[in-house]
Amino acid sequence: MSLDPECLKAFVTVADCGSFTRAAQILNRTQAAVSQQIKKLELLLDARLFQRHSRAVSLSSHGHLLLGYAKRLLALQDEAIHAFREADTKCTVRLGTPDDYASSFMPTIINAFAHAHPNAEIEVRCDLSIDLLDSLNRHEIDLALITKQANNTTGEDVRVEPLVWVGAAGGMAYMRETLPLALFSSSDSKCMFRYGGLAILKETGRDYHIAYTSRNTSVVLAAVRADTAVAILARSSVPPDLTILDDQHGLPPLPEIRIALHRRTGERNRIIDDFGDHIVKTLSLD
């Protein structure tokens, strides 16, 4: 047996104004709907809650007994809702992710989450995956959506992404005898994209030279758009104005990567975990 909060709200409103008609106006319901909610309570409690008079109603002895409980229950419900909304208001979620993921995955994810939690602030930090993992371990961020490193078994695997070669639309950089590359970072041990691409080129004997390196995706893509180099991206991160290059362009297939969500250890606000769960669910369904 449970007391429906909507029925309790109708009961308290009728009790306060002494009229079903006035209560219906306040609640923006029909008088019949309000009467039905009161009847539902009376059946549940097996007690008459109101004495009907010609133009008004008054509480019965059972009604007086219920009124105090009803007001406390409704106040407790309002307090619980307020507490959760207050948690949203005070919470900043610090997310770390590479900037190519930030531009491809995150806009839709953040937009949907913001509708459910309008007062939560999402702070996004962009960096290389391995550096973001260090930031997470130092508690500088709460969540890290990153490329899973080969030697790392932690984190929640969210999705598997194929790596692809990317060139300018109608470009010819890929046709050069020595393949010009625009790559992330300055150390092949720090970037799975770079490590995977260079390993494949060495394995297949394709000559290459590194023309550009940057920690910033926009710099890498600028070199690609200028047709001075080709780059390696996750398939989902490829901008629509660029072309995916494959074996028909004389380039070998690239390995897949795993994208994982890592959560800061220790106590976390509920909104942080909600946002993490939202990321996992959204990307897993894509």
GROMACS .gro file of C-alpha atoms in nm:
model
  286
    1MET     CA    1   0.000   0.000   0.000
    2SER     CA    2   0.145   0.338  -0.098
    3LEU     CA    3   0.020   0.695  -0.093
    4ASP     CA    4   0.025   0.861  -0.434
    5PRO     CA    5   0.192   1.206  -0.402
    6GLU     CA    6  -0.049   1.351  -0.660
    7CYS     CA    7  -0.346   1.231  -0.456
    8LEU     CA    8  -0.192   1.374  -0.141
    9LYS     CA    9  -0.137   1.706  -0.316
   10ALA     CA   10  -0.503   1.712  -0.422
   11PHE     CA   11  -0.610   1.624  -0.066
   12VAL     CA   12  -0.403   1.903   0.092
   13THR     CA   13  -0.527   2.157  -0.163
   14VAL     CA   14  -0.893   2.069  -0.100
   15ALA     CA   15  -0.833   2.082   0.276
   16ASP     CA   16  -0.664   2.422   0.255
   17CYS     CA   17  -0.929   2.591   0.040
   18GLY     CA   18  -1.236   2.398   0.160
   19SER     CA   19  -1.369   2.345  -0.191
   20PHE     CA   20  -1.331   2.085  -0.465
   21THR     CA   21  -1.410   2.349  -0.727
   22ARG     CA   22  -1.143   2.590  -0.604
   23ALA     CA   23  -0.890   2.310  -0.560
   24ALA     CA   24  -0.949   2.198  -0.919
   25GLN     CA   25  -0.878   2.552  -1.040
   26ILE     CA   26  -0.557   2.575  -0.838
   27LEU     CA   27  -0.435   2.234  -0.957
   28ASN     CA   28  -0.545   2.301  -1.315
   29ARG     CA   29  -0.749   1.980  -1.320
   30THR     CA   30  -1.115   1.900  -1.360
   31GLN     CA   31  -1.328   1.877  -1.049
   32ALA     CA   32  -1.404   1.517  -1.140
   33ALA     CA   33  -1.032   1.435  -1.150
   34VAL     CA   34  -0.977   1.588  -0.806
   35SER     CA   35  -1.276   1.401  -0.665
   36GLN     CA   36  -1.141   1.077  -0.809
   37GLN     CA   37  -0.803   1.131  -0.641
   38ILE     CA   38  -0.971   1.192  -0.304
   39LYS     CA   39  -1.184   0.881  -0.352
   40LYS     CA   40  -0.870   0.682  -0.429
   41LEU     CA   41  -0.718   0.791  -0.098
   42GLU     CA   42  -1.037   0.710   0.092
   43LEU     CA   43  -1.051   0.361  -0.058
   44LEU     CA   44  -0.684   0.303   0.020
   45LEU     CA   45  -0.720   0.418   0.383
   46ASP     CA   46  -1.073   0.282   0.425
   47ALA     CA   47  -1.176   0.612   0.581
   48ARG     CA   48  -1.386   0.916   0.495
   49LEU     CA   49  -1.160   1.221   0.470
   50PHE     CA   50  -1.410   1.504   0.418
   51GLN     CA   51  -1.752   1.608   0.543
   52ARG     CA   52  -1.957   1.744   0.252
   53HIS     CA   53  -2.169   2.053   0.311
   54SER     CA   54  -2.392   2.244   0.070
   55ARG     CA   55  -2.122   2.480  -0.061
   56ALA     CA   56  -1.802   2.364   0.106
   57VAL     CA   57  -1.621   2.069   0.255
   58SER     CA   58  -1.443   2.024   0.585
   59LEU     CA   59  -1.203   1.764   0.715
   60SER     CA   60  -1.334   1.462   0.900
   61SER     CA   61  -1.148   1.332   1.204
   62HIS     CA   62  -0.958   1.093   0.974
   63GLY     CA   63  -0.889   1.384   0.740
   64HIS     CA   64  -0.733   1.586   1.022
   65LEU     CA   65  -0.515   1.286   1.106
   66LEU     CA   66  -0.396   1.249   0.747
   67LEU     CA   67  -0.334   1.619   0.685
   68GLY     CA   68  -0.021   1.645   0.899
   69TYR     CA   69   0.131   1.333   0.745
   70ALA     CA   70   0.041   1.444   0.393
   71LYS     CA   71   0.208   1.783   0.435
   72ARG     CA   72   0.522   1.624   0.579
   73LEU     CA   73   0.541   1.367   0.299
   74LEU     CA   74   0.499   1.633   0.030
   75ALA     CA   75   0.756   1.856   0.201
   76LEU     CA   76   1.001   1.565   0.215
   77GLN     CA   77   0.946   1.498  -0.155
   78ASP     CA   78   1.011   1.864  -0.238
   79GLU     CA   79   1.322   1.857  -0.019
   80ALA     CA   80   1.457   1.552  -0.203
   81ILE     CA   81   1.397   1.709  -0.544
   82HIS     CA   82   1.557   2.034  -0.430
   83ALA     CA   83   1.861   1.846  -0.297
   84PHE     CA   84   1.919   1.678  -0.632
   85ARG     CA   85   1.873   2.003  -0.823
   86GLU     CA   86   2.106   2.175  -0.580
   87ALA     CA   87   2.365   1.906  -0.649
   88ASP     CA   88   2.339   1.988  -1.020
   89THR     CA   89   2.379   2.359  -0.946
   90LYS     CA   90   2.697   2.311  -0.746
   91CYS     CA   91   2.860   2.048  -0.967
   92THR     CA   92   3.123   2.107  -1.233
   93VAL     CA   93   3.215   1.795  -1.429
   94ARG     CA   94   3.574   1.804  -1.557
   95LEU     CA   95   3.609   1.591  -1.868
   96GLY     CA   96   3.936   1.524  -2.045
   97THR     CA   97   3.941   1.403  -2.405
   98PRO     CA   98   4.156   1.448  -2.717
   99ASP     CA   99   4.038   1.741  -2.926
  100ASP     CA  100   3.935   1.523  -3.222
  101TYR     CA  101   3.697   1.334  -2.991
  102ALA     CA  102   3.583   1.663  -2.840
  103SER     CA  103   3.478   1.796  -3.180
  104SER     CA  104   3.326   1.474  -3.315
  105PHE     CA  105   3.165   1.293  -3.020
  106MET     CA  106   3.108   1.546  -2.747
  107PRO     CA  107   2.872   1.813  -2.892
  108THR     CA  108   2.579   1.571  -2.918
  109ILE     CA  109   2.661   1.403  -2.587
  110ILE     CA  110   2.691   1.731  -2.395
  111ASN     CA  111   2.379   1.877  -2.555
  112ALA     CA  112   2.164   1.581  -2.450
  113PHE     CA  113   2.307   1.579  -2.096
  114ALA     CA  114   2.258   1.955  -2.057
  115HIS     CA  115   1.886   1.917  -2.122
  116ALA     CA  116   1.857   1.672  -1.832
  117HIS     CA  117   2.095   1.866  -1.604
  118PRO     CA  118   2.065   2.233  -1.705
  119ASN     CA  119   2.263   2.360  -1.406
  120ALA     CA  120   2.558   2.123  -1.435
  121GLU     CA  121   2.872   2.276  -1.587
  122ILE     CA  122   3.081   2.059  -1.821
  123GLU     CA  123   3.444   2.168  -1.834
  124VAL     CA  124   3.632   2.002  -2.122
  125ARG     CA  125   4.011   1.975  -2.125
  126CYS     CA  126   4.176   1.859  -2.449
  127ASP     CA  127   4.513   1.684  -2.455
  128LEU     CA  128   4.679   1.363  -2.564
  129SER     CA  129   4.525   1.048  -2.418
  130ILE     CA  130   4.827   0.943  -2.214
  131ASP     CA  131   4.863   1.291  -2.063
  132LEU     CA  132   4.493   1.300  -1.975
  133LEU     CA  133   4.535   0.972  -1.791
  134ASP     CA  134   4.807   1.137  -1.582
  135SER     CA  135   4.573   1.432  -1.516
  136LEU     CA  136   4.304   1.189  -1.400
  137ASN     CA  137   4.544   1.017  -1.162
  138ARG     CA  138   4.633   1.360  -1.018
  139HIS     CA  139   4.257   1.430  -0.973
  140GLU     CA  140   4.278   1.731  -1.205
  141ILE     CA  141   3.984   1.592  -1.405
  142ASP     CA  142   3.690   1.368  -1.314
  143LEU     CA  143   3.647   1.168  -1.635
  144ALA     CA  144   3.873   1.086  -1.927
  145LEU     CA  145   3.740   0.965  -2.262
  146ILE     CA  146   4.058   0.854  -2.431
  147THR     CA  147   4.226   0.614  -2.668
  148LYS     CA  148   4.316   0.304  -2.470
  149GLN     CA  149   4.690   0.248  -2.450
  150ALA     CA  150   4.823  -0.094  -2.547
  151ASN     CA  151   4.957  -0.169  -2.198
  152ASN     CA  152   4.657  -0.031  -2.005
  153THR     CA  153   4.386  -0.267  -1.884
  154THR     CA  154   4.189  -0.011  -1.680
  155GLY     CA  155   3.885   0.191  -1.783
  156GLU     CA  156   3.553   0.097  -1.941
  157ASP     CA  157   3.579   0.001  -2.308
  158VAL     CA  158   3.320   0.214  -2.485
  159ARG     CA  159   3.369   0.133  -2.852
  160VAL     CA  160   3.612   0.002  -3.111
  161GLU     CA  161   3.707   0.248  -3.385
  162PRO     CA  162   3.894   0.176  -3.709
  163LEU     CA  163   4.182   0.409  -3.785
  164VAL     CA  164   4.183   0.554  -4.137
  165TRP     CA  165   4.413   0.755  -4.359
  166VAL     CA  166   4.275   1.099  -4.440
  167GLY     CA  167   4.362   1.332  -4.726
  168ALA     CA  168   4.235   1.648  -4.889
  169ALA     CA  169   3.934   1.606  -5.118
  170GLY     CA  170   4.081   1.564  -5.465
  171GLY     CA  171   4.429   1.590  -5.315
  172MET     CA  172   4.747   1.421  -5.435
  173ALA     CA  173   4.967   1.415  -5.125
  174TYR     CA  174   4.912   1.039  -5.089
  175MET     CA  175   5.054   0.985  -5.439
  176ARG     CA  176   5.401   1.111  -5.354
  177GLU     CA  177   5.676   0.853  -5.355
  178THR     CA  178   5.766   0.944  -5.000
  179LEU     CA  179   5.441   0.977  -4.810
  180PRO     CA  180   5.417   1.309  -4.619
  181LEU     CA  181   5.253   1.270  -4.278
  182ALA     CA  182   5.084   1.507  -4.037
  183LEU     CA  183   5.083   1.334  -3.699
  184PHE     CA  184   4.987   1.395  -3.339
  185SER     CA  185   5.249   1.467  -3.072
  186SER     CA  186   5.626   1.441  -3.097
  187SER     CA  187   5.684   1.091  -2.964
  188ASP     CA  188   5.550   0.777  -3.130
  189SER     CA  189   5.520   0.608  -2.791
  190LYS     CA  190   5.262   0.863  -2.678
  191CYS     CA  191   5.005   0.833  -2.954
  192MET     CA  192   4.834   0.512  -3.066
  193PHE     CA  193   4.743   0.677  -3.397
  194ARG     CA  194   5.104   0.764  -3.467
  195TYR     CA  195   5.245   0.438  -3.336
  196GLY     CA  196   4.998   0.225  -3.534
  197GLY     CA  197   5.047   0.418  -3.857
  198LEU     CA  198   5.426   0.421  -3.852
  199ALA     CA  199   5.440   0.051  -3.761
  200ILE     CA  200   5.223  -0.039  -4.063
  201LEU     CA  201   5.428   0.177  -4.300
  202LYS     CA  202   5.752   0.019  -4.180
  203GLU     CA  203   5.601  -0.328  -4.206
  204THR     CA  204   5.485  -0.270  -4.565
  205GLY     CA  205   5.804  -0.092  -4.670
  206ARG     CA  206   5.633   0.235  -4.766
  207ASP     CA  207   5.867   0.533  -4.754
  208TYR     CA  208   5.741   0.827  -4.550
  209HIS     CA  209   5.854   1.143  -4.384
  210ILE     CA  210   5.692   1.332  -4.099
  211ALA     CA  211   5.606   1.673  -4.236
  212TYR     CA  212   5.404   1.809  -3.942
  213THR     CA  213   5.356   1.722  -3.578
  214SER     CA  214   5.118   1.887  -3.334
  215ARG     CA  215   4.919   1.813  -3.022
  216ASN     CA  216   4.632   2.003  -3.182
  217THR     CA  217   4.394   1.841  -3.430
  218SER     CA  218   4.321   2.170  -3.609
  219VAL     CA  219   4.691   2.206  -3.700
  220VAL     CA  220   4.708   1.849  -3.830
  221LEU     CA  221   4.390   1.898  -4.034
  222ALA     CA  222   4.514   2.229  -4.173
  223ALA     CA  223   4.811   2.045  -4.325
  224VAL     CA  224   4.576   1.785  -4.472
  225ARG     CA  225   4.340   2.046  -4.618
  226ALA     CA  226   4.637   2.220  -4.778
  227ASP     CA  227   4.723   1.885  -4.943
  228THR     CA  228   5.072   1.893  -4.798
  229ALA     CA  229   5.029   1.574  -4.595
  230VAL     CA  230   4.796   1.289  -4.502
  231ALA     CA  231   4.687   1.215  -4.146
  232ILE     CA  232   4.549   0.930  -3.937
  233LEU     CA  233   4.214   0.970  -3.760
  234ALA     CA  234   3.945   0.757  -3.600
  235ARG     CA  235   3.680   0.701  -3.866
  236SER     CA  236   3.410   0.879  -3.664
  237SER     CA  237   3.632   1.188  -3.632
  238VAL     CA  238   3.687   1.245  -4.005
  239PRO     CA  239   3.547   1.588  -4.109
  240PRO     CA  240   3.303   1.571  -4.402
  241ASP     CA  241   3.524   1.786  -4.627
  242LEU     CA  242   3.814   1.537  -4.618
  243THR     CA  243   3.856   1.205  -4.797
  244ILE     CA  244   3.921   0.865  -4.641
  245LEU     CA  245   4.211   0.696  -4.821
  246ASP     CA  246   4.238   0.317  -4.847
  247ASP     CA  247   4.410   0.041  -5.043
  248GLN     CA  248   4.270   0.184  -5.367
  249HIS     CA  249   4.492   0.485  -5.296
  250GLY     CA  250   4.790   0.260  -5.232
  251LEU     CA  251   4.778   0.287  -4.854
  252PRO     CA  252   4.777  -0.015  -4.620
  253PRO     CA  253   4.489  -0.082  -4.378
  254LEU     CA  254   4.536   0.055  -4.029
  255PRO     CA  255   4.463  -0.117  -3.696
  256GLU     CA  256   4.161  -0.056  -3.477
  257ILE     CA  257   4.174   0.135  -3.152
  258ARG     CA  258   3.967   0.107  -2.836
  259ILE     CA  259   3.809   0.415  -2.684
  260ALA     CA  260   3.768   0.389  -2.307
  261LEU     CA  261   3.617   0.595  -2.028
  262HIS     CA  262   3.823   0.633  -1.713
  263ARG     CA  263   3.674   0.770  -1.389
  264ARG     CA  264   3.856   0.948  -1.111
  265THR     CA  265   3.901   0.733  -0.802
  266GLY     CA  266   3.759   0.840  -0.467
  267GLU     CA  267   3.431   1.009  -0.384
  268ARG     CA  268   3.247   1.157  -0.682
  269ASN     CA  269   2.935   1.370  -0.716
  270ARG     CA  270   2.635   1.181  -0.850
  271ILE     CA  271   2.626   1.407  -1.157
  272ILE     CA  272   2.981   1.304  -1.250
  273ASP     CA  273   2.880   0.938  -1.255
  274ASP     CA  274   2.558   1.021  -1.440
  275PHE     CA  275   2.759   1.200  -1.709
  276GLY     CA  276   3.003   0.909  -1.732
  277ASP     CA  277   2.715   0.663  -1.769
  278HIS     CA  278   2.559   0.889  -2.033
  279ILE     CA  279   2.884   0.890  -2.235
  280VAL     CA  280   2.916   0.511  -2.220
  281LYS     CA  281   2.553   0.454  -2.319
  282THR     CA  282   2.558   0.706  -2.605
  283LEU     CA  283   2.883   0.591  -2.764
  284SER     CA  284   2.803   0.223  -2.719
  285LEU     CA  285   2.478   0.269  -2.914
  286ASP     CA  286   2.640   0.455  -3.205
   0.00000   0.00000   0.00000
